[in-house]
mmCIF file of C-alpha atoms and ligand atoms in Angstrom:
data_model
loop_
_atom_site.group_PDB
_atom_site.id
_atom_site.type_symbol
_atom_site.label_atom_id
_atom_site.label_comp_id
_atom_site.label_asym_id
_atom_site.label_seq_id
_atom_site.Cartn_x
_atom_site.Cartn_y
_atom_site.Cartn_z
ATOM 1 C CA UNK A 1 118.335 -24.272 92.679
ATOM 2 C CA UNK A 2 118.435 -22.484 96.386
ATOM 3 C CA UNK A 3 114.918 -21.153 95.952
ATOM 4 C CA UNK A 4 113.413 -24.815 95.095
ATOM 5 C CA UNK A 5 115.075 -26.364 97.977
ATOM 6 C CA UNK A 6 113.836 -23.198 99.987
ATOM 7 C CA UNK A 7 110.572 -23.381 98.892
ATOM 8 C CA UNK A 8 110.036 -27.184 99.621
ATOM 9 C CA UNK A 9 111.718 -27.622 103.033
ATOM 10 C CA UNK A 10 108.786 -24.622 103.765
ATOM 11 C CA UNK A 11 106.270 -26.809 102.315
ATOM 12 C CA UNK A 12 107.411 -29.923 104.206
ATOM 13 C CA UNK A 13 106.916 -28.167 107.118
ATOM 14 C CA UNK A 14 103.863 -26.365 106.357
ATOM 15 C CA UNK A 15 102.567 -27.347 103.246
ATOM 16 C CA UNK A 16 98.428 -28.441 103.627
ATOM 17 C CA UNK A 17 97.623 -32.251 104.367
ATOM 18 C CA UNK A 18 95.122 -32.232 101.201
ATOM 19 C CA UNK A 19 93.469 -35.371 100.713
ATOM 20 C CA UNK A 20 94.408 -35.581 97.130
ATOM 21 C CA UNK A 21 97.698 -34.960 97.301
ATOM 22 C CA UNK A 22 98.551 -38.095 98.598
ATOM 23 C CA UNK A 23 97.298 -40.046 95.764
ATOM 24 C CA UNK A 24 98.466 -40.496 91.453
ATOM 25 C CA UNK A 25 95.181 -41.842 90.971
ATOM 26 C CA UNK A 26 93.889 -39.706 88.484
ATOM 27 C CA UNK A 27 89.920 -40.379 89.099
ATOM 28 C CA UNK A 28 90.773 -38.629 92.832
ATOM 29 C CA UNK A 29 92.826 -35.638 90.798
ATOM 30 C CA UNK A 30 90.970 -35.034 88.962
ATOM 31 C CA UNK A 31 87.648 -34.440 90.863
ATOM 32 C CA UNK A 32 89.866 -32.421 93.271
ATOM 33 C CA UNK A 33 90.634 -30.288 89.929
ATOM 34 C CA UNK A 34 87.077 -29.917 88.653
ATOM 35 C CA UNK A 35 86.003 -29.528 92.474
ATOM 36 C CA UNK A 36 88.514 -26.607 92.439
ATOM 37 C CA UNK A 37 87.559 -25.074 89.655
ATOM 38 C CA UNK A 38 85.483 -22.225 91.118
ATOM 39 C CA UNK A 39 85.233 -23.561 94.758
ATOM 40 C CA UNK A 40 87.776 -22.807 97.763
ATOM 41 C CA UNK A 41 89.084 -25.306 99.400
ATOM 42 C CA UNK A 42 87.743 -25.674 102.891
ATOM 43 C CA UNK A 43 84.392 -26.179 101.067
ATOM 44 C CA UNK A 44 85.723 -28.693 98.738
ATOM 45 C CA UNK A 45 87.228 -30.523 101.638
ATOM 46 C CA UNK A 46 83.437 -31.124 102.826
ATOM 47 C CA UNK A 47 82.339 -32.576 99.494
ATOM 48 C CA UNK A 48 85.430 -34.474 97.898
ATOM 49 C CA UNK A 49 85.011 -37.913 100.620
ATOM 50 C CA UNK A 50 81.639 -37.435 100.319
ATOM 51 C CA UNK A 51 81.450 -38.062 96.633
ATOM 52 C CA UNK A 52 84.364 -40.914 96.242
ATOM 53 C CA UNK A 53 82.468 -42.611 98.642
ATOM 54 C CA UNK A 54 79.302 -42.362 96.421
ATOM 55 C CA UNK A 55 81.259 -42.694 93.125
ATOM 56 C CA UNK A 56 84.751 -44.653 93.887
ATOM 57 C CA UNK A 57 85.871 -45.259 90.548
ATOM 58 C CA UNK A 58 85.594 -44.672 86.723
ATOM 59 C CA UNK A 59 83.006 -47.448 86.709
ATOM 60 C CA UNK A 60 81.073 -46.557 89.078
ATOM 61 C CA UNK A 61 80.739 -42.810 88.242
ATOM 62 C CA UNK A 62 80.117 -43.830 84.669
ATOM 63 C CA UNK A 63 76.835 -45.681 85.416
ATOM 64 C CA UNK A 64 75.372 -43.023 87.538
ATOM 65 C CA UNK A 65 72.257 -40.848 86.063
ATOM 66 C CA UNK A 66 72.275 -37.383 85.285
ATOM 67 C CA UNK A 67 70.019 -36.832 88.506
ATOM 68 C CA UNK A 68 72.553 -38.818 90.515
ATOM 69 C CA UNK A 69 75.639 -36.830 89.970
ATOM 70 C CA UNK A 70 73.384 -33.978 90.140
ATOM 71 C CA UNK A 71 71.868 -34.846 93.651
ATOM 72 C CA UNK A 72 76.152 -35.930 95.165
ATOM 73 C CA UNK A 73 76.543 -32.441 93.617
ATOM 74 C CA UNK A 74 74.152 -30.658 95.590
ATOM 75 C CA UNK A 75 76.050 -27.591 97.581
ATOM 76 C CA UNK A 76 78.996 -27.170 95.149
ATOM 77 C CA UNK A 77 77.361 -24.651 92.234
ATOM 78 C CA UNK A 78 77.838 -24.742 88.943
ATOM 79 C CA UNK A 79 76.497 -27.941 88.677
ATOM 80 C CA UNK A 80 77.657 -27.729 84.658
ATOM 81 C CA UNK A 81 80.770 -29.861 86.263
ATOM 82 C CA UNK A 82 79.003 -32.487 88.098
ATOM 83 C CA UNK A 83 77.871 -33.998 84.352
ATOM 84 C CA UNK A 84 81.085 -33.191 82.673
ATOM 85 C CA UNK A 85 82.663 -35.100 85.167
ATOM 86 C CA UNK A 86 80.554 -38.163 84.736
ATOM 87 C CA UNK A 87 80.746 -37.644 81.216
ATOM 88 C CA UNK A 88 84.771 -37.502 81.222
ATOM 89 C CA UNK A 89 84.063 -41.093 83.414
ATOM 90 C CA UNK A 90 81.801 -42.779 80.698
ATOM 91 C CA UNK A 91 84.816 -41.737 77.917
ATOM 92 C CA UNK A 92 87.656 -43.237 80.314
ATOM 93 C CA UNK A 93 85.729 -46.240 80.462
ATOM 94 C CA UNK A 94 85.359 -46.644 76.455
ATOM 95 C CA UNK A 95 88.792 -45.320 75.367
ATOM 96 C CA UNK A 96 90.993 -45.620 78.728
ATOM 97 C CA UNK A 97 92.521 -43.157 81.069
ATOM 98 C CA UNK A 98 94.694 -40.274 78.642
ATOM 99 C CA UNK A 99 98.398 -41.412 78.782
ATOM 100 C CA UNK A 100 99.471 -37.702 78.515
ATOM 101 C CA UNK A 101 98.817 -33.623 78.818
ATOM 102 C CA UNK A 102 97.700 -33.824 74.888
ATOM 103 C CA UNK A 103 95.079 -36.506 75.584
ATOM 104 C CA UNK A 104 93.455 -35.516 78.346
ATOM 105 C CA UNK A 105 93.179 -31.454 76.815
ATOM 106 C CA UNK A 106 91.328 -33.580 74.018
ATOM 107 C CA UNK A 107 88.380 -34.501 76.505
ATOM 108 C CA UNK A 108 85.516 -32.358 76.603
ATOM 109 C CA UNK A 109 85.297 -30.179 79.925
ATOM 110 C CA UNK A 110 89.373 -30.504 80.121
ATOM 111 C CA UNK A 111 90.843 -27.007 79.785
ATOM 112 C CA UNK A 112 94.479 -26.275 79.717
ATOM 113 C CA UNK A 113 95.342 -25.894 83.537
ATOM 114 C CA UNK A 114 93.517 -29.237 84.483
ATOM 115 C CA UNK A 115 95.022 -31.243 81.417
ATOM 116 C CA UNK A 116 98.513 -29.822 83.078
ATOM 117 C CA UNK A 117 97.507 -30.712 86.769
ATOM 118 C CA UNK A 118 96.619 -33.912 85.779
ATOM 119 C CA UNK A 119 100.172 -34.399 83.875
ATOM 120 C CA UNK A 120 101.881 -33.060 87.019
ATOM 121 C CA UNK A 121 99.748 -34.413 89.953
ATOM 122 C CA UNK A 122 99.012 -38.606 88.359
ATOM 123 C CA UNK A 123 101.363 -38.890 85.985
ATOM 124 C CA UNK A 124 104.626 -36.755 87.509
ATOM 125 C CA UNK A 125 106.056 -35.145 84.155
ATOM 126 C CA UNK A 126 107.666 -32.396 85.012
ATOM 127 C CA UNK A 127 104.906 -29.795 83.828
ATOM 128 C CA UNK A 128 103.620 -26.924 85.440
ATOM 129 C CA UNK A 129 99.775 -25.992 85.644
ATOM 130 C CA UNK A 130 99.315 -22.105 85.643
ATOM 131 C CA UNK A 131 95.908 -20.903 87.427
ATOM 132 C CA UNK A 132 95.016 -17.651 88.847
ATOM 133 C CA UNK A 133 97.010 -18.446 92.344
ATOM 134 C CA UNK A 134 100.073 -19.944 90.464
ATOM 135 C CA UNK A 135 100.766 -17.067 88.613
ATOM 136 C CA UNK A 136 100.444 -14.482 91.305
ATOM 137 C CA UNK A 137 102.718 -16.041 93.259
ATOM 138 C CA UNK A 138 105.268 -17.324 90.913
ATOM 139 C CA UNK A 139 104.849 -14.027 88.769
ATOM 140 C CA UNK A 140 106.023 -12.441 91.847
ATOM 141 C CA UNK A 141 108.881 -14.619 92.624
ATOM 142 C CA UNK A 142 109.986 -15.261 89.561
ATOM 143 C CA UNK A 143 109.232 -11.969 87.000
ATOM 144 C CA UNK A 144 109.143 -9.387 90.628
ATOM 145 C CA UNK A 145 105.728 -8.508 89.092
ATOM 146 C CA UNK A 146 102.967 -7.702 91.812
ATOM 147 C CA UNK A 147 100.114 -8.654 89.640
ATOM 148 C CA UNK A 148 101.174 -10.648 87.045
ATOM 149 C CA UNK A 149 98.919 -11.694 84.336
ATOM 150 C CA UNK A 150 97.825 -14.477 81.579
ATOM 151 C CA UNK A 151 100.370 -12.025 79.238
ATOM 152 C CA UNK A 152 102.836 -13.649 81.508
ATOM 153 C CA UNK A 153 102.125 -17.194 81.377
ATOM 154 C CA UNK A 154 104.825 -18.102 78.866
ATOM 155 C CA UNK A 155 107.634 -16.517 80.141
ATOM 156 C CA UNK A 156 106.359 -18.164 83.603
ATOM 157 C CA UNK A 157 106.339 -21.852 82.026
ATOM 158 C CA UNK A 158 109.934 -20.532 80.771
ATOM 159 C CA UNK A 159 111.302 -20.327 84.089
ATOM 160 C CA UNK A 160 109.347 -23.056 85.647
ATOM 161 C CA UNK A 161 111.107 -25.664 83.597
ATOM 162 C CA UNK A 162 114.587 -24.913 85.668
ATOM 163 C CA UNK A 163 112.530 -24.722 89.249
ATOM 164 C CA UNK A 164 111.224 -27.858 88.246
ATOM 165 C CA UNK A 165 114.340 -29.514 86.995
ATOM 166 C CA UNK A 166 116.522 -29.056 90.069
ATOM 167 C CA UNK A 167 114.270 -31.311 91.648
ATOM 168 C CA UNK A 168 113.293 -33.510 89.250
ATOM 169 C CA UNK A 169 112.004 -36.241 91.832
ATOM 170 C CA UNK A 170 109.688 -33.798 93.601
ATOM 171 C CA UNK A 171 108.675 -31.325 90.522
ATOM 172 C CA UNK A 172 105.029 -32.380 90.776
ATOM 173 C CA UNK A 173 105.208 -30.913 94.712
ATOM 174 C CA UNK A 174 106.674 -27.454 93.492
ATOM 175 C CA UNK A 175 103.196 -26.127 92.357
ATOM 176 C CA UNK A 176 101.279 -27.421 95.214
ATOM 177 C CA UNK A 177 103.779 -25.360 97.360
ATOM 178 C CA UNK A 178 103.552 -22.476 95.298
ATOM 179 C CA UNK A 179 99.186 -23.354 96.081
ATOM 180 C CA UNK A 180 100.196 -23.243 99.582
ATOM 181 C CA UNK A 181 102.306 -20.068 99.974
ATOM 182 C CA UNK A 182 99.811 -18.194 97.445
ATOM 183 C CA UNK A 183 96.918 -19.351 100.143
ATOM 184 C CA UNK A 184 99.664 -18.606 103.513
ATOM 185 C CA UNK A 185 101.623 -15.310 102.404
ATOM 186 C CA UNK A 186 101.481 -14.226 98.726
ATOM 187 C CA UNK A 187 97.225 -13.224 98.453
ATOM 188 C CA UNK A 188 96.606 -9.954 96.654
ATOM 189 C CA UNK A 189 98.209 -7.840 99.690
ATOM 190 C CA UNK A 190 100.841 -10.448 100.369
ATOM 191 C CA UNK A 191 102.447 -10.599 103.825
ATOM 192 C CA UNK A 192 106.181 -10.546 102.903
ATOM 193 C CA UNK A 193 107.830 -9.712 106.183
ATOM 194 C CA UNK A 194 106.843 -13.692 107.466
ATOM 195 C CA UNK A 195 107.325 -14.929 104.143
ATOM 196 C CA UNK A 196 109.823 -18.086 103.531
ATOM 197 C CA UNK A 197 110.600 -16.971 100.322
ATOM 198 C CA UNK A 198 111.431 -12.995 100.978
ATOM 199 C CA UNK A 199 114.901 -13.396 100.003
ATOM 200 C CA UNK A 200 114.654 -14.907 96.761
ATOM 201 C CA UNK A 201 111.387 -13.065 95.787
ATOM 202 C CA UNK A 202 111.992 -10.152 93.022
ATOM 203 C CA UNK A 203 108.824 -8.773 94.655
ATOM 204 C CA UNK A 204 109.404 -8.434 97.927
ATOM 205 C CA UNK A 205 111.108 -5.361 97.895
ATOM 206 C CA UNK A 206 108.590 -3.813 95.854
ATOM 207 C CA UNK A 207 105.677 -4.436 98.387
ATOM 208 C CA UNK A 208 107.765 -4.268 101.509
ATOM 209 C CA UNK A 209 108.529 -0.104 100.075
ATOM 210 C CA UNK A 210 105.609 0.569 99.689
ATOM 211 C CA UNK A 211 105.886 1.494 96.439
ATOM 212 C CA UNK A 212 103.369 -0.687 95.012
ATOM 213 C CA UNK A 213 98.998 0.541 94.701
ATOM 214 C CA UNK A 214 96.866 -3.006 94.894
ATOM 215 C CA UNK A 215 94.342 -2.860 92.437
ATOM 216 C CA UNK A 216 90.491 -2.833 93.689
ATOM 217 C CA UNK A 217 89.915 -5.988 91.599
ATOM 218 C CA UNK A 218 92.664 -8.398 90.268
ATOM 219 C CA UNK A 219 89.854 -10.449 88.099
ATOM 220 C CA UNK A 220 87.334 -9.646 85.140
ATOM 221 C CA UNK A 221 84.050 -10.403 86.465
ATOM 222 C CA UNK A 222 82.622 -12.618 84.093
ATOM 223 C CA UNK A 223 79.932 -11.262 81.332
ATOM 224 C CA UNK A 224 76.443 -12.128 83.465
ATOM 225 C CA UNK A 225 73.322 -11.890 82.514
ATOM 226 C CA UNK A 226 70.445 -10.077 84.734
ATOM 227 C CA UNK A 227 67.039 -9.992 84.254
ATOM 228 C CA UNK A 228 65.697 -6.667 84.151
ATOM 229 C CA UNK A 229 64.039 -6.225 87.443
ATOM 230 C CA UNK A 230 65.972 -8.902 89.142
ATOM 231 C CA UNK A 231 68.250 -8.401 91.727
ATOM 232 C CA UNK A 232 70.768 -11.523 91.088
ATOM 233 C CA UNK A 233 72.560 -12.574 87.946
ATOM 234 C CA UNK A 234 70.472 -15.887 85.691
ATOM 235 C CA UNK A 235 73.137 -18.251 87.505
ATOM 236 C CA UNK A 236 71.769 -17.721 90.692
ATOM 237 C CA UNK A 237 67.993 -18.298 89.632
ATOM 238 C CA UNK A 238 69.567 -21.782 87.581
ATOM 239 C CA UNK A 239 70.734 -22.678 90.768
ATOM 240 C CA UNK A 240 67.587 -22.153 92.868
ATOM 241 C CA UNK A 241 65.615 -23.835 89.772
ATOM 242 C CA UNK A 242 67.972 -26.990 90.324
ATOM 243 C CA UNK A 243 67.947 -27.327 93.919
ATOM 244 C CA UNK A 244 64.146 -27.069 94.104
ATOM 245 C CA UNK A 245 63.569 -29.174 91.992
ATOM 246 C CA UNK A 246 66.469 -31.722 93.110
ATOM 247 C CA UNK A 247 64.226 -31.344 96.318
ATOM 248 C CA UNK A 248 60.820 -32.849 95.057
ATOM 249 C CA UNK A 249 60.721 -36.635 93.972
ATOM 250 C CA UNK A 250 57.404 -35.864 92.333
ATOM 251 C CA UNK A 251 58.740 -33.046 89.988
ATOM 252 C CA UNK A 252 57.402 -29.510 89.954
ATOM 253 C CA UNK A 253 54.929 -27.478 87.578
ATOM 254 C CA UNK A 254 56.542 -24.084 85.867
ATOM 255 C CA UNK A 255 53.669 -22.738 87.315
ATOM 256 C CA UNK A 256 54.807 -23.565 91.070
ATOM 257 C CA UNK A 257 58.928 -23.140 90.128
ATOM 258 C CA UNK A 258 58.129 -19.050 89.876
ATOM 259 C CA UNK A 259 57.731 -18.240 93.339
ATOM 260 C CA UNK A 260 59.695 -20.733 95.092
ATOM 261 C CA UNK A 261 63.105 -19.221 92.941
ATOM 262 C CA UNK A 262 61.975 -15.668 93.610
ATOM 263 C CA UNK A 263 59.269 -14.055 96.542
ATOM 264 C CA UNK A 264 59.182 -11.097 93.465
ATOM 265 C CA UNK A 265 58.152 -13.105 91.097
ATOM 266 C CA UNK A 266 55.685 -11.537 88.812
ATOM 267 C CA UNK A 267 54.102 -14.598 86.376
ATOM 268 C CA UNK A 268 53.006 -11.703 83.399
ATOM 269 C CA UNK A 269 56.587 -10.395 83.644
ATOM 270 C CA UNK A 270 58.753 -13.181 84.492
ATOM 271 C CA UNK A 271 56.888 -16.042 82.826
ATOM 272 C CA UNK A 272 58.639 -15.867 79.566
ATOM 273 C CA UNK A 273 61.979 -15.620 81.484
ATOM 274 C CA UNK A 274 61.691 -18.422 84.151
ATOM 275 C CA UNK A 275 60.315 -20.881 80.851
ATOM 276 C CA UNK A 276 63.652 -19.875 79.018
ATOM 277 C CA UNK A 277 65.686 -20.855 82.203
ATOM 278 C CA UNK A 278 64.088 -24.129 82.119
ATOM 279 C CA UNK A 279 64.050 -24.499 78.374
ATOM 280 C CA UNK A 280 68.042 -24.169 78.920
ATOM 281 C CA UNK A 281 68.359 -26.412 81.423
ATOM 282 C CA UNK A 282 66.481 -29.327 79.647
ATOM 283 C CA UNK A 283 69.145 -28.766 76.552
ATOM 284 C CA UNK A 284 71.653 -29.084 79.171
ATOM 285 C CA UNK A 285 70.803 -32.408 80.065
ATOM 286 C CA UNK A 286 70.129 -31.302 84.030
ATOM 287 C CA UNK A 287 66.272 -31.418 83.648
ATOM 288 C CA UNK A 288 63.227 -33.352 82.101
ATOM 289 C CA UNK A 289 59.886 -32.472 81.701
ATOM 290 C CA UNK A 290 57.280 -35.368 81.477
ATOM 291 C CA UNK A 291 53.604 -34.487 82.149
ATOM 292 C CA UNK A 292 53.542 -30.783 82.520
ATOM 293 C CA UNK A 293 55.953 -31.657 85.644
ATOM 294 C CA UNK A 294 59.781 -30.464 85.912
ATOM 295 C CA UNK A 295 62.229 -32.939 87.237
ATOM 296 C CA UNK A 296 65.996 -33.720 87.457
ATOM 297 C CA UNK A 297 67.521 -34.904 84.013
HETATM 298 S S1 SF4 B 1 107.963 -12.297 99.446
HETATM 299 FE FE1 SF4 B 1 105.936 -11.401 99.290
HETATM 300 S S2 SF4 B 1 105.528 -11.226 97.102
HETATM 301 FE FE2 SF4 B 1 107.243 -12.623 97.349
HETATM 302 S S3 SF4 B 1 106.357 -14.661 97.409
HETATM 303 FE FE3 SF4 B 1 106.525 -13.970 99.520
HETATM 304 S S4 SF4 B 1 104.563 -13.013 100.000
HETATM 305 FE FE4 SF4 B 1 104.704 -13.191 97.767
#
């Protein structure tokens, strides 16, 4: 197929020197993945050595505590992922490393895309992971649809499996090229005119007229919850929570947590709040409390 060979001789040329592409290992995939998963890349980049040097394998990552994955964490947000992943670790070290797509969707914390990636990136079977990027750009080249969305998936995955079988030794590099032009030419107002792929885009034409109206917002903000009165979302204050207390070795009273997580904070408003924030975090395994005093889990 002209448009695979197209689209990798671009990405041979071009294409990003990611340090996890260059491995099948799929401890280094997949912490790329999870890294990825709500976190651009240039800040990834400043993280993802950082942490296989703390946690180079399986084994290693397996053994750590909840505040040690939670400290190597520290900077990343949504530090949800930082147990998962240690969690996935301590499974791959009882049962083994999933042989396929099917096994690893079976892990907890393994949704659809990264099960795919991980089929793709370690094992090379010719699959192809669909995320947000993915399908603008290969909605675009593929369908000719400017905003393509999850609707589309299938009929995406459809046409996929003949991009991916014309190069069946190199089908594992076609979505990290598609990655790569989505991040160089195809974001939400694409640049077509320098594009590689204008000719065999059923888009281009379409944005190059024109013709087409870029919507304000391409994404669903996710359903967050604010505290009345409070001027960020409860992920933000879970975040402050964590890295203030991921700051002290000798843990931290509820009392104390208020005002270091908000200047504003009033104790006979907010008390009740801030005490259900923590509450939550304890059931999540990121904190402890022992002695009236709040510290990593
Ligand atoms: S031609 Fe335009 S719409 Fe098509 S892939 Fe390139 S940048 Fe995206």
């Amino acid at each position: 197929m002209i448009l695979t060979t197209r689209l990798l001789h671009w990405y041979d040329r071009h294409g990003r020197d990611l340090p996890w592409r260059g491995t099948r290992d799929p401890y280094r995939i997949l912490v790329s993945e999870i890294m990825l998963q709500q976190t651009q890349v240039p800040r990834v980049l400043l993280f993802y050595t950082k942490w296989l040097r703390r946690f180079p394998s399986w084994k290693i990552l397996a053994q750590a505590s909840n505040a040690d994955v939670i400290r190597a964490w520290a900077g990343l947000g949504y530090n949800r992922r930082a147990l998962m992943l240690r969690d996935i670790a301590r499974h791959v070290i009882n049962r083994g490393v999933p042989k396929n797509e099917k096994e690893w969707l079976n892990l907890k914390g393994i949704g659809p895309y990264t099960a795919t990636a991980l089929a793709a990136f370690s094992l090379h079977h010719q699959t192809f992971p669909i995320d947000t990027n993915i399908r603008r750009v290969a909605g675009r080249l593929l369908l000719g649809r400017p905003f393509p969305s999850p609707s589309d998936d299938d009929r995406l995955r459809h046409l996929a499996t003949r991009l991916l079988a014309s190069s069946p030794t190199r089908s594992f590099d076609v979505p990290q090229a598609l990655f790569d032009l989505a991040n160089a030419n195809c974001t939400k107002r694409p640049t077509c005119i320098t594009c590689p792929m204008i000719k065999h885009c059923l888009a281009a034409k379409k944005f190059l007229s024109g013709s087409v109206r870029v919507p304000k917002r391409t994404t669903i903000k996710a359903n967050e919850t604010i505290h009345p009165g409070k001027k960020y979302p409860d992920r933000i204050y879970r975040g402050r929570i964590l890295k203030r207390v991921r700051e002290t070795s000798q843990g931290i009273s509820l009392q104390a947590l208020g005002h270091l997580i908000d200047p504003t904070f009033r104790p006979s408003q907010d008390q009740t709040w801030l005490a259900a924030m923590v509450h939550r975090l304890k059931k999540e395994d990121f904190l402890a409390i022992k002695n009236k005093k709040i510290r990593l889990g």
